[in-house]
mmCIF file with all atom_site columns, C-alpha atoms in Angstrom:
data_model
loop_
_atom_site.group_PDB
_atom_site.id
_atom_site.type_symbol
_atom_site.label_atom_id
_atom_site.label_alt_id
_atom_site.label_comp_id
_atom_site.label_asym_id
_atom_site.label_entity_id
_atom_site.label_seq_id
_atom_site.pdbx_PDB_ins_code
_atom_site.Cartn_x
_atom_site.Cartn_y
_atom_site.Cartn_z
_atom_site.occupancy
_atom_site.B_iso_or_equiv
_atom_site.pdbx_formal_charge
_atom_site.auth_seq_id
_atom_site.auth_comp_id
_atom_site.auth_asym_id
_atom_site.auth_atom_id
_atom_site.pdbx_PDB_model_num
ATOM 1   C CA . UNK A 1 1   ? 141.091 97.642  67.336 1.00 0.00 ? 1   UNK A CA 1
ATOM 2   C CA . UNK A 1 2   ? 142.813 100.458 65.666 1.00 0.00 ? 2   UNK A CA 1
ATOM 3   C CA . UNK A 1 3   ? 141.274 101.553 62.327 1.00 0.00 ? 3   UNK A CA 1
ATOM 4   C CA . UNK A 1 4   ? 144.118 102.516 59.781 1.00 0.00 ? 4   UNK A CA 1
ATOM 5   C CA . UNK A 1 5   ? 144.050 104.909 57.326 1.00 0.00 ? 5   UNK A CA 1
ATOM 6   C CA . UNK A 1 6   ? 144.326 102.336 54.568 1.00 0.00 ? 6   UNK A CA 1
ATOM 7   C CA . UNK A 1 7   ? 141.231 101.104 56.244 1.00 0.00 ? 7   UNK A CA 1
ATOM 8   C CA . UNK A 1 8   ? 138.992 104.414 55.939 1.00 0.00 ? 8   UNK A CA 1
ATOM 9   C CA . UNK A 1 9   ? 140.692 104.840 52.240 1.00 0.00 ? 9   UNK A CA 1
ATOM 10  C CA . UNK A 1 10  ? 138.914 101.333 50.945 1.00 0.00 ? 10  UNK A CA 1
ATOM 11  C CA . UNK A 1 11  ? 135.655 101.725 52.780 1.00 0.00 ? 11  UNK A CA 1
ATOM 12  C CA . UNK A 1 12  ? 135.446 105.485 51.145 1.00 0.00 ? 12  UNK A CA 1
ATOM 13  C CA . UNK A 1 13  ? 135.972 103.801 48.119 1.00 0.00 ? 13  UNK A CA 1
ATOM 14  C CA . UNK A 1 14  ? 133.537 101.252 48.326 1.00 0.00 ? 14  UNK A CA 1
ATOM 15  C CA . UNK A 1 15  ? 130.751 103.797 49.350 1.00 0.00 ? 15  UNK A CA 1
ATOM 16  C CA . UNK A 1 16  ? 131.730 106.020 46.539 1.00 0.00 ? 16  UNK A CA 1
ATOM 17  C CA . UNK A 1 17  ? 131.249 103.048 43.839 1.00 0.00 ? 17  UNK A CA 1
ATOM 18  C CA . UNK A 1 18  ? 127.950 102.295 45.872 1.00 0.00 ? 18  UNK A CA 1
ATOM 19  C CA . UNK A 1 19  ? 126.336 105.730 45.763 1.00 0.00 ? 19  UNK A CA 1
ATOM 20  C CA . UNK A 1 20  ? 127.470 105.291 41.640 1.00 0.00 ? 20  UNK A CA 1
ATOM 21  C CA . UNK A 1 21  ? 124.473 103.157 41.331 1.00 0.00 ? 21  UNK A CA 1
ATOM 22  C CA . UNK A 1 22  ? 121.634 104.232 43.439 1.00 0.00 ? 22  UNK A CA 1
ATOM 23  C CA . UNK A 1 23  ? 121.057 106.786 46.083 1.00 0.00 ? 23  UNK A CA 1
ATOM 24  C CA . UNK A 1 24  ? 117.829 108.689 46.965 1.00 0.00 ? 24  UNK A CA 1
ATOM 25  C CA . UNK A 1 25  ? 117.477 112.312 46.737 1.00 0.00 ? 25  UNK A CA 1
ATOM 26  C CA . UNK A 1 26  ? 114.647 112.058 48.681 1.00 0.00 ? 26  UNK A CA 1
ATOM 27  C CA . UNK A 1 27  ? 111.762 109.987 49.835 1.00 0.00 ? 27  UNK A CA 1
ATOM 28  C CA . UNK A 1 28  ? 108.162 110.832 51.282 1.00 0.00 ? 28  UNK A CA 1
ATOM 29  C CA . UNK A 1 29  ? 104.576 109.040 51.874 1.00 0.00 ? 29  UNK A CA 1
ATOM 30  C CA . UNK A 1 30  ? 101.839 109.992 48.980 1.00 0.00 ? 30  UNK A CA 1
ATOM 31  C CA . UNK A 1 31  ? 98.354  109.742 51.140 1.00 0.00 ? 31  UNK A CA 1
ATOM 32  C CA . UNK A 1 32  ? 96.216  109.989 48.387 1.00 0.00 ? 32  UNK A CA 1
ATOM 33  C CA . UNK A 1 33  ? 97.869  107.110 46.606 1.00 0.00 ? 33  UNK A CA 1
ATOM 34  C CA . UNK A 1 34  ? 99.524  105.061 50.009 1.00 0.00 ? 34  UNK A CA 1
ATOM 35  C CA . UNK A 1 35  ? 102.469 104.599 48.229 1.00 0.00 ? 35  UNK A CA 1
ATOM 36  C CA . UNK A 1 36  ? 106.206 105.654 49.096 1.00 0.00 ? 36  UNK A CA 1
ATOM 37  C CA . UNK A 1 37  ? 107.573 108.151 46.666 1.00 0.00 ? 37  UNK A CA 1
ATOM 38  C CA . UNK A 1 38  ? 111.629 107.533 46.872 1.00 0.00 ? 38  UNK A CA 1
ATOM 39  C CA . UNK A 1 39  ? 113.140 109.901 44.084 1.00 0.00 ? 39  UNK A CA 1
ATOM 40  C CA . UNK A 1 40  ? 116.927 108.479 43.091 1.00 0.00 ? 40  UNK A CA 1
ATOM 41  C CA . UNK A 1 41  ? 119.296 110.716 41.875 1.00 0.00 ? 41  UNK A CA 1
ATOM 42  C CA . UNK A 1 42  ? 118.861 109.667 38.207 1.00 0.00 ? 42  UNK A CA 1
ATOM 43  C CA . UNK A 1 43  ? 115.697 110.986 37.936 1.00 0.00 ? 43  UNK A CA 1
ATOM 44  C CA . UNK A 1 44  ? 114.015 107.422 38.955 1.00 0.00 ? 44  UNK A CA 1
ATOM 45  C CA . UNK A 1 45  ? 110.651 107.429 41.260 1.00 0.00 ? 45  UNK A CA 1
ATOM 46  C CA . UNK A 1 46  ? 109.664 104.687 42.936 1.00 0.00 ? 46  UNK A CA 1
ATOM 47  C CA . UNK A 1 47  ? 106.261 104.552 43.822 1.00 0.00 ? 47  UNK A CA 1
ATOM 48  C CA . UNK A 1 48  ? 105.979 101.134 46.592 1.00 0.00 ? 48  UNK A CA 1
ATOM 49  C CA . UNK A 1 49  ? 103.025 100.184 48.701 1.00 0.00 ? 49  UNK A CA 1
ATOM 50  C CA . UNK A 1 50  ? 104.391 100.053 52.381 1.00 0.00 ? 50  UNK A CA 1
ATOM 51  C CA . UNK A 1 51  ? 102.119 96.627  52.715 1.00 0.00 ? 51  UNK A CA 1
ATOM 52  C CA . UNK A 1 52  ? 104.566 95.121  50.483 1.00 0.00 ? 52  UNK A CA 1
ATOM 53  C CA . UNK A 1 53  ? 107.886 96.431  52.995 1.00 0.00 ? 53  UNK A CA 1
ATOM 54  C CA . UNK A 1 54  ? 109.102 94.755  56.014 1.00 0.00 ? 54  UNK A CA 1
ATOM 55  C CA . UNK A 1 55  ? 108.189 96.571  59.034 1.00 0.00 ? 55  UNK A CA 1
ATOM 56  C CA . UNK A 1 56  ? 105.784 99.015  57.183 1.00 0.00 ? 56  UNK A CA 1
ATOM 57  C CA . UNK A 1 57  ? 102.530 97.002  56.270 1.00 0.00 ? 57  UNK A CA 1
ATOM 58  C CA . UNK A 1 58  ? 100.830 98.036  59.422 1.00 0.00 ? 58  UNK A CA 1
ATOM 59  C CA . UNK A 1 59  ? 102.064 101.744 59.828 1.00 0.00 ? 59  UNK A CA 1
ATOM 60  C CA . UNK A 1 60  ? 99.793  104.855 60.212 1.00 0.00 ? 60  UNK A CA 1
ATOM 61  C CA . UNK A 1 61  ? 99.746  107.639 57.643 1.00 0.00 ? 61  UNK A CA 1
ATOM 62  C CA . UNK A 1 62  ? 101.664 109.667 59.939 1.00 0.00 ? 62  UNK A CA 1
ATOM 63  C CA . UNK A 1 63  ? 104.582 107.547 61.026 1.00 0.00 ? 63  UNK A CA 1
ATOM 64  C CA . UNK A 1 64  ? 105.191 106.753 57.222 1.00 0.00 ? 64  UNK A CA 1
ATOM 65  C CA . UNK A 1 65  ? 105.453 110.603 56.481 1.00 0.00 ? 65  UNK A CA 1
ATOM 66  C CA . UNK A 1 66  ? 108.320 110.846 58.622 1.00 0.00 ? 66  UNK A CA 1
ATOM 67  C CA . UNK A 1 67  ? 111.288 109.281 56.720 1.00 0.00 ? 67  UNK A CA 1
ATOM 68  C CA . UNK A 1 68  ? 114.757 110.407 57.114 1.00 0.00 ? 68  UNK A CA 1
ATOM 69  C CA . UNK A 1 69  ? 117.776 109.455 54.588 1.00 0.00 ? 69  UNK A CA 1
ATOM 70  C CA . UNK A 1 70  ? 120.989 108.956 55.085 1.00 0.00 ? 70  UNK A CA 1
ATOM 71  C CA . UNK A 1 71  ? 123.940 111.379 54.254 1.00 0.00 ? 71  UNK A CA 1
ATOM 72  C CA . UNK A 1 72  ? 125.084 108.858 51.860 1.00 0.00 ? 72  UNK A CA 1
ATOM 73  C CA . UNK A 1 73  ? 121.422 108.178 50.137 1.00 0.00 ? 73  UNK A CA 1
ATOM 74  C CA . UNK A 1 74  ? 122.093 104.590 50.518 1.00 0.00 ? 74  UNK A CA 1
ATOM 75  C CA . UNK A 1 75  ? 119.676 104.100 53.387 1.00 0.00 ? 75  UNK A CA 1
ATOM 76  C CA . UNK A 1 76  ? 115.576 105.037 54.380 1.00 0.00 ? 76  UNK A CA 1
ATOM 77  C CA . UNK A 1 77  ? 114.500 105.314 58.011 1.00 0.00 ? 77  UNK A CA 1
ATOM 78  C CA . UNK A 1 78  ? 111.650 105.687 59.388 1.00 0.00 ? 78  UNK A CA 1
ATOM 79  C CA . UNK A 1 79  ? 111.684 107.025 63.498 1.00 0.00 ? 79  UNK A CA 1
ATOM 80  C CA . UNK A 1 80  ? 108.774 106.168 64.710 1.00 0.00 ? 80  UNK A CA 1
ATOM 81  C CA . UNK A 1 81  ? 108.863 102.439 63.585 1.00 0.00 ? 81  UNK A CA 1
ATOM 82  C CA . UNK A 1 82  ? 112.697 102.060 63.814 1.00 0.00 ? 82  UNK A CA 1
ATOM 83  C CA . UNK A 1 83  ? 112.433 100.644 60.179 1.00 0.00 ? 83  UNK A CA 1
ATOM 84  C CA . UNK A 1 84  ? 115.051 100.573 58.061 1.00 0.00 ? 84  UNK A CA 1
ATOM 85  C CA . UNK A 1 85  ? 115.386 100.364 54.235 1.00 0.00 ? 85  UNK A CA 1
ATOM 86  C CA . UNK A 1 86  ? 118.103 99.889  51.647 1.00 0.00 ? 86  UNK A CA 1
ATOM 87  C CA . UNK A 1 87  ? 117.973 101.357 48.589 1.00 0.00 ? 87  UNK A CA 1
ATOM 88  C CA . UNK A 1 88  ? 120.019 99.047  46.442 1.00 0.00 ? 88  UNK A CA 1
ATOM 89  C CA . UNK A 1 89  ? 118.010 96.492  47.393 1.00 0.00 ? 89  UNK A CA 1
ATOM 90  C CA . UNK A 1 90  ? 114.794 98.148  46.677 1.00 0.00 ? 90  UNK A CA 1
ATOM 91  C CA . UNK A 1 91  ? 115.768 98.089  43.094 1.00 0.00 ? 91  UNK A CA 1
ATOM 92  C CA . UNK A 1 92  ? 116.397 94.232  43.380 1.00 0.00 ? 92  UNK A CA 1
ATOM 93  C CA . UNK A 1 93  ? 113.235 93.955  44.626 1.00 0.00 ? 93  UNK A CA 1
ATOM 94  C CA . UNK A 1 94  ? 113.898 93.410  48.141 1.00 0.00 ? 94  UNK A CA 1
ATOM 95  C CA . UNK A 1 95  ? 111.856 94.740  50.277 1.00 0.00 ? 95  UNK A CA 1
ATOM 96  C CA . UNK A 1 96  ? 112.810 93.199  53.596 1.00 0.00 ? 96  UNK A CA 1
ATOM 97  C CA . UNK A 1 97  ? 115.346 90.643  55.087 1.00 0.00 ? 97  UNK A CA 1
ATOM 98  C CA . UNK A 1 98  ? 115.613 87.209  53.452 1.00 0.00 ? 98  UNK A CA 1
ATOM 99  C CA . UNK A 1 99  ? 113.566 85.751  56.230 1.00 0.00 ? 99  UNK A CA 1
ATOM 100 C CA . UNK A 1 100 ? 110.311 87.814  56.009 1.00 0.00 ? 100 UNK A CA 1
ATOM 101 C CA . UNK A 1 101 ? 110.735 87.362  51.783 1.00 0.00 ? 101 UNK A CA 1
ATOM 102 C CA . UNK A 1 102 ? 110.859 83.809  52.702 1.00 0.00 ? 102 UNK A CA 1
ATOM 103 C CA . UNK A 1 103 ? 107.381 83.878  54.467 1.00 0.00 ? 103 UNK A CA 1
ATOM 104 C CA . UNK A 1 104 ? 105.402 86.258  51.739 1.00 0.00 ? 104 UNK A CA 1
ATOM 105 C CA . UNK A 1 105 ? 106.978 83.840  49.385 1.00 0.00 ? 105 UNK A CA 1
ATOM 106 C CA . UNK A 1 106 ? 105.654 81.010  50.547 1.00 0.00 ? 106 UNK A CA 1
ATOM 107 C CA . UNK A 1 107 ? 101.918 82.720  51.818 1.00 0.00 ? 107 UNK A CA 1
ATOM 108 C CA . UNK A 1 108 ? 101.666 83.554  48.314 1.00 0.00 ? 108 UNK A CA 1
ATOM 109 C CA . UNK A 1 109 ? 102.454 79.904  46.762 1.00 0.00 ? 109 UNK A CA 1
ATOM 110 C CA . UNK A 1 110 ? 99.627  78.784  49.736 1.00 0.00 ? 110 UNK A CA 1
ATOM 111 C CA . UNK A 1 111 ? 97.119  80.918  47.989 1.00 0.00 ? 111 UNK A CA 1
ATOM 112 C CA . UNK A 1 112 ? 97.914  80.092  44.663 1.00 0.00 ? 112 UNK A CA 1
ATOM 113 C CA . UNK A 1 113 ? 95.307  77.913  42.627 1.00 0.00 ? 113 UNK A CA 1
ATOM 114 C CA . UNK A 1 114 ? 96.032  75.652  39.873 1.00 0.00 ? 114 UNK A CA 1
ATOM 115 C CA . UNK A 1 115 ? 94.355  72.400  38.462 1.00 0.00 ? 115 UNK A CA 1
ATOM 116 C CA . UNK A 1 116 ? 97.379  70.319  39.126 1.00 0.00 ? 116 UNK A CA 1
ATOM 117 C CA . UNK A 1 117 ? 97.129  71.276  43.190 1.00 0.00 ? 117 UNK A CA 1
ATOM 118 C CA . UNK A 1 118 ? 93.180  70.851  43.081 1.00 0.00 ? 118 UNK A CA 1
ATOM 119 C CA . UNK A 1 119 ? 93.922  67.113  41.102 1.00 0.00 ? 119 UNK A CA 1
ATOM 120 C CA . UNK A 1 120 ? 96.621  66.217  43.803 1.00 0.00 ? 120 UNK A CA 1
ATOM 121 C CA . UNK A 1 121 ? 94.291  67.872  46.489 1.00 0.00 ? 121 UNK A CA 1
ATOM 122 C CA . UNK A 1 122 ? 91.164  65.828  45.476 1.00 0.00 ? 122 UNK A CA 1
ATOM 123 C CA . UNK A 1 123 ? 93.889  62.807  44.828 1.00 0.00 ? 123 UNK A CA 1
ATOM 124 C CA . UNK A 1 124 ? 95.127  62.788  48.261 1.00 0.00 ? 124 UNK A CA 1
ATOM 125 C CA . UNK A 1 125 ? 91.453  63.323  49.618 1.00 0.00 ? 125 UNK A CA 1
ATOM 126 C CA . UNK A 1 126 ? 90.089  60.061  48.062 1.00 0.00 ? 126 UNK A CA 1
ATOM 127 C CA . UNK A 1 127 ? 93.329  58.252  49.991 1.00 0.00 ? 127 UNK A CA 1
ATOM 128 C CA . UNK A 1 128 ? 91.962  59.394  53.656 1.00 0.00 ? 128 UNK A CA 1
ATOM 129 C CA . UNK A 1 129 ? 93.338  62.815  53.460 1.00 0.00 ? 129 UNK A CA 1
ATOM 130 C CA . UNK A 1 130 ? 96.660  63.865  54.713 1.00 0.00 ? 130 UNK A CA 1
ATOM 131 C CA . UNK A 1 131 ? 98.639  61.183  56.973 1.00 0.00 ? 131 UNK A CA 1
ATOM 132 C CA . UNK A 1 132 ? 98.706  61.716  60.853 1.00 0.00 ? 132 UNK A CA 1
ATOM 133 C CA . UNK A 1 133 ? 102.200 62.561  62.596 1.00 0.00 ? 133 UNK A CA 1
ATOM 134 C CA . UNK A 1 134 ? 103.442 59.281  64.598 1.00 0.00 ? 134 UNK A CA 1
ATOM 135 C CA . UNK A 1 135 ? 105.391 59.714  68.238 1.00 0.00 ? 135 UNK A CA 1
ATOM 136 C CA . UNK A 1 136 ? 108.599 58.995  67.725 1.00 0.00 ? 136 UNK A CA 1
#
């Protein structure tokens, strides 16, 4: 497939009206606080727990110190975990792929506790409990 230069002019636009919104300037790991610190070229710090980001909860001090950026600021990479991050999404609060949001979504609504699940809990108790699965 030949790549035209039409083709280079319209993605070089599209990264330029990307990096318009949000790039980082730079990015490091705060041990005293275990939080990244990603600086954005307004002026913005984030400060994010790696426990909340996909592919960083279980990372040592050391391998979340080493973070390298991308020339166009867009992007967050860290070598030692081959984890990657994208900064636009950060600020949607997205901190991994829709999948793993998926699952701390719904870990979180399991842990949740509210009078209406204890009623229908203590409901579905005095009925035998939950039904068993029937062979099909």
């Amino acid at each position: 497939m030949a790549i035209t230069d039409e083709a280079i002019q319209n993605a070089e636009a599209r990264m330029a009206a990307e990096r318009e919104h949000a790039h980082a300037v730079s990015a490091r790991y705060d041990r005293r606080s275990r939080r990244l610190i990603i600086r954005l070229h307004s002026g913005l710090e984030l400060a994010i727990p790696p426990r909340l980001v996909e592919g960083l909860s279980q990372a040592t001090p050391e391998a979340l110190s080493e973070i390298e950026i991308s020339p166009s600021g867009l992007g967050l990479h860290w070598p030692q975990l081959d984890a990657d991050l994208y900064v636009p999404a950060l600020l949607e609060g997205q901190f991994g792929s829709h999948q793993w949001m998926a699952r701390q979504m719904g870990a979180a609504g399991g842990r949740s506790r509210s009078s209406a699940k204890s009623n229908a809990s203590r409901a579905n108790g005095a009925k035998g409990g939950r039904p068993r699965k029937t062979q099909a």
